[in-house]
Amino acid sequence: MKAELRIKNHPILEFKKEKILKFKFEEKDYEGYEGETIAVALHASGVKVLGRSEVKNRPRGFYCAIGNCSSCLMIVNGEPNVRTCVVQLEEGMKIERQEGKGELLWKL
Amino acid sequence: METVELLIIGAGPAGLCAAISAVSSGAKVMLVDRNDTLGGQLIKQTHMFFGSEKQYAATRGTDITKILLAEIEKYKENIKIYKNTTALGMYEDGVVTLARNDKYIKVKPKAIIVATGASEKVLAFPNNDLPGIYGAGAVQTLMNVYGVKPGNKVLMVGAGNIGLIVSYQLMQAGVKVEAIIDAAPEIGGYLVHASKIRRLGVPIYTSHIVKEAIGLDYLEKAVLIEVDEKWQKVRGTEKEIDVDVMCISVGLTPLTELLMQKGCEVKYVPELGGLVPTRNENYETSIDNIFVAGDVSGVEEASAAMVEGYLAGLCAADKIGFRHDDFKKLKKDYIEQLHSLRAGPESDKIRGGIAKIERRAQDV
Ligand SMILES: Cc1cc2nc3c(=O)[nH]c(=O)nc-3n(C[C@H](O)[C@H](O)[C@H](O)COP(=O)(O)OP(=O)(O)OC[C@H]3O[C@@H](n4cnc5c(N)ncnc54)[C@H](O)[C@@H]3O)c2cc1C
């Protein structure tokens, strides 16, 4: 899946993919490129389901990809509700699917 | 609290042009965008633009961004640009709160231009929330900004210009477009675009809607059905197609939340995409010193967004005491450009919508 989703030849665009970043998704090893958002790196690796909905436990993927719709919220390095469609991938990130609303890291 | 003369929220074409116009009038500007890259929707638009020469027609959206950023660069002493900065709230006492990386910032500008753009609409049908069903802008971002295909077989929903252009871009990226459908009996986009796509072998089904999406964890199939003149489903006309992506291209709706929180008057105007702020000819809302420009003031296209940006930037700067040497001449020119952009018969709806939100008899 991975190889086929990345565009190799494009008539007008060129994509610079230089530095490979390693990260963990659901405790497994994955790779993406520097400059990509978390959701893009996951999508390119064949991961479509980013979380589950609160009430009916339905699968969630991204929808708007501009940080608007909340469909792509995931747990990143333990922090819930990260908009993975706009947050850039970093080396060593630990990414998990989020179920429902997520827990606050600190209490009031 | 940071002191700011003019705060511009959103650095798409409207916000960038507003910034250029305001600094060239002598104002000091703070320009914030929640993204890491400036340019808004333009950065993913690889096609040549329609519009007229003054608004860079026949230039690719991606290149227009570069032209505007080079212009901004000239005034960099007077523009503070904050990327990765989301405007969170606009309060009664004039304070605006911003989240920048993990910091919470408060500013109290003398005037604000809201240029937050628009967000993609969704469609109602069973299983419309399955992964694999994406907005057209999202599909564009994925393939034109990041070089990643959304999937292998696509159903495009919506045959307006955006649906047609994105279908073409999908084919350029090597993705198969199985079909384009539209509920309306006619294709909404320009016929030149439609013919180009048909020639490449993609069927366009008008009077068709999505009956349902099928899939367990993600989209595997879509079921289409015909509708009659009364938009009722015609039984027995179902078609099942194997697709892993459904691209929803049924329009945008203005991002007016901040304006509503502030208490600016908004009206529901379907021709302009939903709830839009009322404004005068200077693009000032019902609240003094709060201006708007671009898709947030009514969804149109980038050419209008840019001219609105120039106009709002000029008038906002003037309002806080920085009148451009050529103020009158420029203002007249921008208003005329907007008129001519909206002159054609295809802009009937836009003109009708604007008539509902423009407050007249304001100072010039
Ligand atoms: C597929 C497609 C094809 C198109 N083709 C054409 C074409 O050929 N010709 C044409 O003229 N137009 C075209 N358009 C339309 C054009 O892109 C838009 O009309 C234009 O980008 C609107 O500009 P804007 O500045 O109002 O908004 P945007 O470009 O959406 O920019 C808004 C900016 O505000 C930021 N923002 C939003 N909320 C906040 C917040 N709370 N805090 C901080 N920042 C925020 C966003 O990150 C964004 O960068 C097309 C659009 C699409 C989707």
XYZ file of C-alpha atoms and ligand atoms in Angstrom:
525
model
C 0.000 0.000 0.000
C 2.773 2.353 1.070
C 4.635 2.509 -2.217
C 1.573 2.925 -4.361
C 0.042 5.943 -2.613
C 3.089 8.187 -2.936
C 3.056 10.027 -6.261
C 6.192 9.203 -8.229
C 5.729 11.122 -11.461
C 3.627 14.221 -11.757
C 3.305 16.374 -14.898
C 3.667 19.700 -13.074
C 4.653 19.111 -9.470
C 7.761 17.894 -7.755
C 7.736 16.646 -4.208
C 10.842 16.927 -2.083
C 11.000 13.922 0.183
C 14.366 14.010 1.826
C 14.578 13.123 5.464
C 12.875 9.976 6.711
C 11.354 10.168 10.194
C 10.603 7.116 12.283
C 7.570 7.031 14.540
C 5.332 4.605 16.399
C 1.668 4.050 15.654
C -0.188 1.759 18.043
C 3.220 0.591 19.231
C 4.367 -0.533 15.780
C 7.177 1.070 13.749
C 6.311 3.371 10.879
C 8.099 5.862 8.640
C 7.162 9.172 7.111
C 8.973 12.188 5.689
C 9.982 15.442 7.281
C 7.510 18.188 6.402
C 4.496 15.880 6.390
C 1.637 16.098 8.821
C 0.903 13.102 11.036
C -2.308 12.254 9.148
C -0.520 12.378 5.782
C 2.284 10.087 6.975
C -0.285 7.614 8.314
C -2.384 7.778 5.161
C 0.656 7.130 2.987
C 1.347 4.057 5.134
C -2.151 2.754 4.537
C -3.714 3.827 7.845
C -7.181 5.263 7.302
C -8.842 4.817 10.674
C -7.475 7.471 13.032
C -9.897 7.042 15.908
C -13.334 5.972 17.068
C -16.366 8.089 17.825
C -17.618 8.699 21.358
C -21.089 7.166 21.348
C -21.312 4.599 18.569
C -17.652 3.702 18.324
C -17.625 4.430 14.583
C -14.347 4.644 12.675
C -13.007 8.156 12.065
C -10.663 9.360 9.318
C -9.667 12.896 8.393
C -12.137 15.013 6.408
C -11.080 18.645 5.860
C -7.282 18.446 6.256
C -7.114 22.112 7.284
C -7.561 21.735 11.040
C -11.225 22.520 11.100
C -13.517 19.553 11.444
C -12.063 17.530 14.376
C -12.407 14.231 12.528
C -8.655 13.474 12.751
C -8.095 13.908 16.497
C -5.545 11.437 17.887
C -3.361 10.884 20.947
C 0.191 12.083 20.285
C 2.892 11.464 22.888
C 0.107 10.921 25.402
C -1.703 14.153 24.609
C -5.268 13.675 23.322
C -7.181 15.793 20.782
C -4.216 16.620 18.567
C -5.331 17.769 15.108
C -3.159 15.343 13.183
C -4.055 16.814 9.784
C -2.164 20.027 10.569
C 0.444 18.964 13.136
C 3.792 18.014 11.609
C 5.327 14.612 12.141
C 8.411 14.508 14.373
C 11.069 11.867 14.880
C 10.109 9.358 17.568
C 6.493 10.455 17.997
C 4.161 7.976 19.705
C 0.793 8.083 18.001
C -2.350 6.286 19.082
C -5.940 6.098 17.939
C -8.257 8.113 20.138
C -11.555 6.696 21.341
C -14.161 9.309 22.151
C -13.156 12.556 23.773
C -9.839 11.606 25.357
C -8.711 12.312 28.913
C -7.236 15.596 30.088
C -3.598 15.239 31.111
C -3.988 17.597 34.056
C -6.825 18.196 36.487
C -8.239 21.588 37.472
C -0.449 42.182 26.415
C 1.154 42.950 23.060
C 0.271 46.238 21.438
C -0.991 45.932 17.916
C -2.458 48.524 15.583
C -4.103 46.239 13.079
C -4.604 42.507 13.566
C -5.328 40.355 10.526
C -6.617 36.846 11.229
C -5.923 34.417 8.376
C -3.155 34.600 5.768
C -4.918 33.278 2.691
C -5.128 35.515 -0.392
C -7.528 37.880 1.384
C -5.404 38.273 4.526
C -2.139 38.644 2.586
C -3.584 41.364 0.336
C -5.146 43.124 3.323
C -1.726 43.167 5.002
C 0.015 44.582 1.910
C -2.606 47.277 1.548
C -2.582 48.280 5.231
C 1.217 48.504 5.587
C 1.547 50.462 2.381
C -0.892 52.928 3.987
C 1.503 53.258 6.933
C -0.132 51.026 9.544
C 1.728 48.401 11.557
C 0.228 44.966 11.118
C 0.156 41.676 12.978
C -0.784 38.824 10.638
C -1.639 35.463 12.199
C -2.428 32.104 10.638
C -3.043 28.790 12.329
C -1.077 26.987 9.628
C 2.627 26.522 9.237
C 2.512 27.833 5.650
C 1.007 31.098 4.452
C -1.322 31.291 1.455
C -4.486 29.542 2.666
C -6.259 27.519 -0.007
C -3.967 28.857 -2.734
C -1.041 26.622 -1.855
C -2.758 23.531 -3.172
C -4.163 24.996 -6.365
C -1.938 23.886 -9.179
C -4.229 24.969 -12.005
C -4.171 28.244 -13.924
C -6.623 30.685 -12.463
C -9.656 32.171 -14.068
C -10.428 35.857 -13.428
C -8.798 38.901 -14.992
C -5.198 39.935 -15.371
C -5.149 42.276 -12.388
C -5.967 39.287 -10.207
C -3.309 37.067 -11.794
C -5.552 35.043 -14.116
C -3.691 32.280 -15.960
C -1.192 32.098 -13.089
C -1.202 28.991 -10.921
C -2.543 29.418 -7.388
C 0.756 28.151 -6.013
C 2.615 30.928 -7.890
C 0.199 33.669 -6.802
C 1.170 32.876 -3.210
C 4.835 33.437 -4.079
C 4.059 36.813 -5.698
C 2.104 37.987 -2.640
C 4.747 36.776 -0.189
C 7.475 38.620 -2.122
C 5.403 41.799 -1.827
C 4.953 41.265 1.931
C 8.708 40.786 2.284
C 9.242 44.418 1.181
C 7.395 45.689 4.222
C 8.735 43.223 6.733
C 9.710 45.892 9.303
C 6.062 46.747 9.733
C 4.469 43.321 9.525
C 4.772 40.868 12.355
C 3.867 37.432 11.018
C 2.837 34.737 13.464
C 2.447 31.310 11.882
C 1.076 28.312 13.785
C -1.072 30.788 15.643
C -4.798 30.234 16.057
C -7.139 33.065 16.998
C -9.276 31.525 19.733
C -11.650 34.278 20.739
C -12.695 37.889 20.169
C -14.123 39.526 23.276
C -16.389 42.503 24.073
C -13.547 44.511 25.600
C -11.584 44.339 22.358
C -9.166 41.627 23.462
C -8.305 38.834 21.039
C -6.794 35.627 22.375
C -4.277 33.626 20.380
C -2.703 30.199 20.853
C 0.838 30.108 19.513
C 2.719 26.849 19.819
C 1.911 26.133 23.440
C 1.588 29.787 24.477
C -1.561 31.760 25.169
C -1.304 35.375 23.982
C -3.653 38.332 24.439
C -3.665 41.326 22.107
C -5.832 44.423 21.933
C -5.731 45.801 18.401
C -7.254 49.100 17.274
C -8.833 47.352 14.307
C -9.194 43.738 13.167
C -9.621 42.192 9.740
C -11.089 38.713 9.905
C -9.999 36.724 6.831
C -10.488 33.169 8.083
C -11.832 31.756 4.809
C -14.335 28.930 4.633
C -14.654 25.260 5.489
C -15.925 22.394 3.470
C -19.538 21.294 3.621
C -20.549 17.704 4.259
C -23.401 15.718 2.704
C -26.003 13.649 4.503
C -26.337 9.969 3.486
C -26.002 6.687 5.402
C -22.376 5.994 6.410
C -21.194 9.427 5.304
C -18.649 9.351 8.141
C -16.618 6.390 6.865
C -12.887 6.994 6.428
C -12.218 7.332 2.695
C -14.869 10.018 2.370
C -12.959 13.289 2.189
C -13.578 16.917 1.322
C -12.307 18.098 -2.074
C -9.890 20.530 -0.448
C -8.500 17.706 1.696
C -7.901 15.570 -1.370
C -6.122 18.517 -3.005
C -3.967 19.084 0.063
C -2.992 15.451 0.230
C -1.959 15.115 -3.402
C -0.813 18.621 -4.399
C 0.941 19.683 -1.212
C 2.199 16.337 0.084
C 2.361 14.165 -3.035
C 0.191 11.412 -1.603
C -2.778 9.914 -3.429
C -6.041 9.763 -1.495
C -6.605 6.196 -2.741
C -6.940 4.343 -6.003
C -10.523 4.726 -7.248
C -12.509 7.868 -6.668
C -16.120 8.923 -6.881
C -16.371 12.706 -7.177
C -19.554 14.154 -5.722
C -20.298 17.583 -7.155
C -19.790 18.779 -10.744
C -19.080 22.422 -10.021
C -15.737 23.949 -10.990
C -13.983 22.621 -7.908
C -15.264 19.065 -8.471
C -14.186 19.187 -12.108
C -10.768 20.711 -11.405
C -9.977 18.319 -8.582
C -11.037 15.373 -10.789
C -8.546 16.536 -13.385
C -5.838 16.930 -10.748
C -6.576 13.404 -9.481
C -5.963 12.075 -12.981
C -2.731 14.075 -13.207
C -1.636 12.338 -10.014
C -2.392 8.962 -11.572
C -5.612 8.224 -9.694
C -8.626 6.693 -11.426
C -11.799 8.786 -11.271
C -14.657 6.307 -11.690
C -17.400 8.891 -12.091
C -18.502 12.406 -11.245
C -22.055 12.868 -10.029
C -24.240 15.866 -9.314
C -27.756 16.085 -7.921
C -28.600 18.968 -10.251
C -29.836 18.214 -13.759
C -26.982 20.234 -15.239
C -23.239 20.478 -14.735
C -22.489 23.490 -12.533
C -18.893 24.102 -13.635
C -17.543 25.523 -16.880
C -18.168 23.352 -19.918
C -14.518 23.564 -21.018
C -13.509 21.770 -17.843
C -16.324 19.213 -18.199
C -15.500 18.377 -21.823
C -11.817 17.933 -21.031
C -12.730 15.391 -18.355
C -15.254 13.558 -20.500
C -12.654 13.255 -23.236
C -10.454 11.456 -20.728
C -13.228 8.885 -20.354
C -14.792 9.875 -17.042
C -18.602 9.712 -17.019
C -20.491 12.629 -15.508
C -23.897 11.601 -14.162
C -26.227 14.518 -13.500
C -29.462 14.035 -11.489
C -27.634 11.468 -9.361
C -27.023 11.359 -5.634
C -25.280 9.041 -3.187
C -27.830 6.654 -1.713
C -25.370 5.184 0.728
C -21.754 4.380 1.364
C -20.774 0.795 2.131
C -17.814 -0.428 4.149
C -16.935 -1.776 7.563
C -13.988 0.293 8.703
C -13.544 2.372 5.566
C -15.247 3.028 2.258
C -15.452 0.051 -0.088
C -18.434 0.837 -2.314
C -20.849 3.637 -3.092
C -24.445 3.218 -4.146
C -25.776 5.888 -6.505
C -29.386 6.589 -7.358
C -31.116 8.865 -9.830
C -33.374 11.703 -8.742
C -36.336 13.149 -10.664
C -37.259 16.821 -11.248
C -38.636 16.986 -7.706
C -35.362 15.646 -6.255
C -37.087 12.377 -5.332
C -35.182 9.105 -5.609
C -36.209 7.014 -8.606
C -36.589 3.461 -7.384
C -34.761 0.768 -9.326
C -32.060 3.103 -10.652
C -29.402 2.165 -8.095
C -25.832 1.683 -9.327
C -23.128 0.188 -7.177
C -19.538 1.230 -7.800
C -16.314 0.025 -6.229
C -14.414 2.995 -4.867
C -12.032 3.531 -1.975
C -12.399 7.302 -1.996
C -15.406 9.562 -2.197
C -14.516 13.186 -2.711
C -17.187 15.606 -1.501
C -17.198 18.814 -3.455
C -20.469 20.479 -2.628
C -19.278 23.901 -1.643
C -17.870 25.797 1.276
C -19.325 27.626 4.216
C -17.802 30.811 5.759
C -15.840 30.449 9.011
C -17.718 33.134 10.916
C -17.426 31.778 14.485
C -15.094 34.531 15.707
C -17.361 37.240 14.271
C -20.401 35.691 15.924
C -18.639 35.449 19.262
C -17.801 39.134 18.990
C -21.468 39.881 18.267
C -21.224 41.006 14.629
C -24.535 40.762 12.822
C -24.727 37.709 10.538
C -27.406 36.601 8.085
C -28.185 33.270 6.503
C -27.519 33.750 2.794
C -27.363 30.412 0.928
C -25.992 32.116 -2.221
C -22.857 33.015 -0.234
C -22.468 29.655 1.503
C -24.371 30.036 4.793
C -24.075 32.472 7.677
C -22.272 35.614 6.538
C -21.576 38.934 8.277
C -23.374 42.054 7.114
C -20.944 44.805 6.089
C -20.704 48.178 4.421
C -18.860 48.953 1.189
C -15.585 49.294 3.149
C -16.039 45.710 4.331
C -16.572 46.885 7.914
C -19.046 44.719 9.854
C -21.883 45.910 12.119
C -19.247 46.490 14.835
C -16.887 49.456 14.496
C -13.318 48.631 13.444
C -14.055 44.954 12.757
C -13.540 44.290 9.058
C -13.872 41.161 6.910
C -12.421 40.026 3.577
C -12.416 36.910 1.419
C -14.491 33.753 1.686
C -15.520 34.516 5.291
C -17.537 37.442 3.949
C -19.263 35.206 1.384
C -17.784 32.301 -0.582
C -16.619 33.382 -4.051
C -13.160 32.750 -5.437
C -9.595 33.867 -4.916
C -9.696 36.844 -7.290
C -12.513 38.489 -5.341
C -10.866 37.486 -2.058
C -7.691 39.355 -3.045
C -9.452 42.549 -4.096
C -11.613 42.472 -0.967
C -8.411 42.090 1.027
C -6.833 45.152 -0.599
C -10.009 47.152 -0.004
C -10.491 46.091 3.618
C -6.788 46.701 4.373
C -6.961 50.179 2.880
C -10.145 51.109 4.765
C -9.107 49.553 8.101
C -5.805 51.452 8.027
C -7.682 54.654 7.210
C -10.091 54.057 10.082
C -7.237 54.008 12.602
C -5.538 57.074 11.187
C -3.352 55.883 8.317
C -4.735 57.216 5.077
C -2.924 56.085 1.932
C -1.724 58.970 -0.308
C -3.845 57.569 -3.131
C -6.703 56.493 -0.880
C -9.583 57.755 -3.015
C -8.148 56.531 -6.278
C -7.306 53.087 -4.899
C -10.645 52.646 -3.208
C -12.490 53.498 -6.405
C -10.294 51.098 -8.357
C -10.870 48.183 -5.940
C -14.625 48.743 -5.928
C -14.635 48.800 -9.717
C -12.556 45.619 -9.891
C -15.058 43.869 -7.638
C -17.908 45.069 -9.814
C -16.330 43.774 -12.978
C -15.435 40.416 -11.386
C -19.092 39.986 -10.448
C -20.533 41.385 -13.670
C -21.215 38.212 -15.680
C -24.428 36.195 -15.752
C -22.671 33.393 -13.841
C -22.389 35.823 -10.907
C -26.150 36.427 -10.611
C -26.289 34.418 -7.399
C -23.318 36.209 -5.853
C -24.780 39.634 -6.655
C -28.132 38.584 -5.188
C -26.408 37.362 -2.038
C -24.365 40.519 -1.624
C -27.462 42.680 -1.964
C -28.735 40.962 1.194
C -25.697 41.724 3.350
C -24.414 45.096 2.160
C -25.370 47.922 4.476
C -25.556 51.219 2.622
C -25.436 54.918 3.445
C -22.157 54.612 5.281
C -19.351 57.127 5.268
C -17.074 56.940 2.261
C -10.321 23.072 -5.320
C -10.426 24.569 -5.359
C -10.190 25.225 -6.573
C -10.290 26.611 -6.640
N -10.016 27.240 -7.834
C -10.057 28.585 -7.933
C -9.758 29.278 -9.168
O -9.426 28.673 -10.188
N -9.834 30.617 -9.202
C -10.185 31.312 -8.078
O -10.212 32.538 -8.159
N -10.469 30.696 -6.909
C -10.428 29.358 -6.794
N -10.732 28.722 -5.597
C -11.215 29.501 -4.451
C -10.123 30.173 -3.626
O -9.140 29.255 -3.249
C -10.715 30.783 -2.359
O -11.804 31.575 -2.711
C -9.684 31.661 -1.647
O -8.576 30.909 -1.223
C -10.304 32.367 -0.428
O -9.330 33.150 0.198
P -9.401 33.552 1.727
O -8.156 34.302 2.013
O -10.692 34.199 1.990
O -9.448 32.182 2.529
P -8.411 30.960 2.660
O -7.577 30.807 1.460
O -9.247 29.815 3.096
O -7.471 31.411 3.867
C -7.937 31.541 5.195
C -6.771 31.392 6.142
O -7.211 31.681 7.461
C -6.614 30.788 8.370
N -7.475 30.708 9.568
C -8.772 30.315 9.646
N -9.227 30.402 10.913
C -8.205 30.881 11.664
C -8.049 31.196 13.057
N -9.055 31.065 13.938
N -6.837 31.662 13.483
C -5.809 31.813 12.611
N -5.904 31.532 11.290
C -7.081 31.070 10.813
C -6.515 29.490 7.594
O -5.487 28.665 8.098
C -6.191 29.995 6.180
O -4.806 30.039 5.920
C -10.652 27.336 -5.486
C -10.878 26.682 -4.269
C -10.766 25.315 -4.179
C -11.011 24.624 -2.832
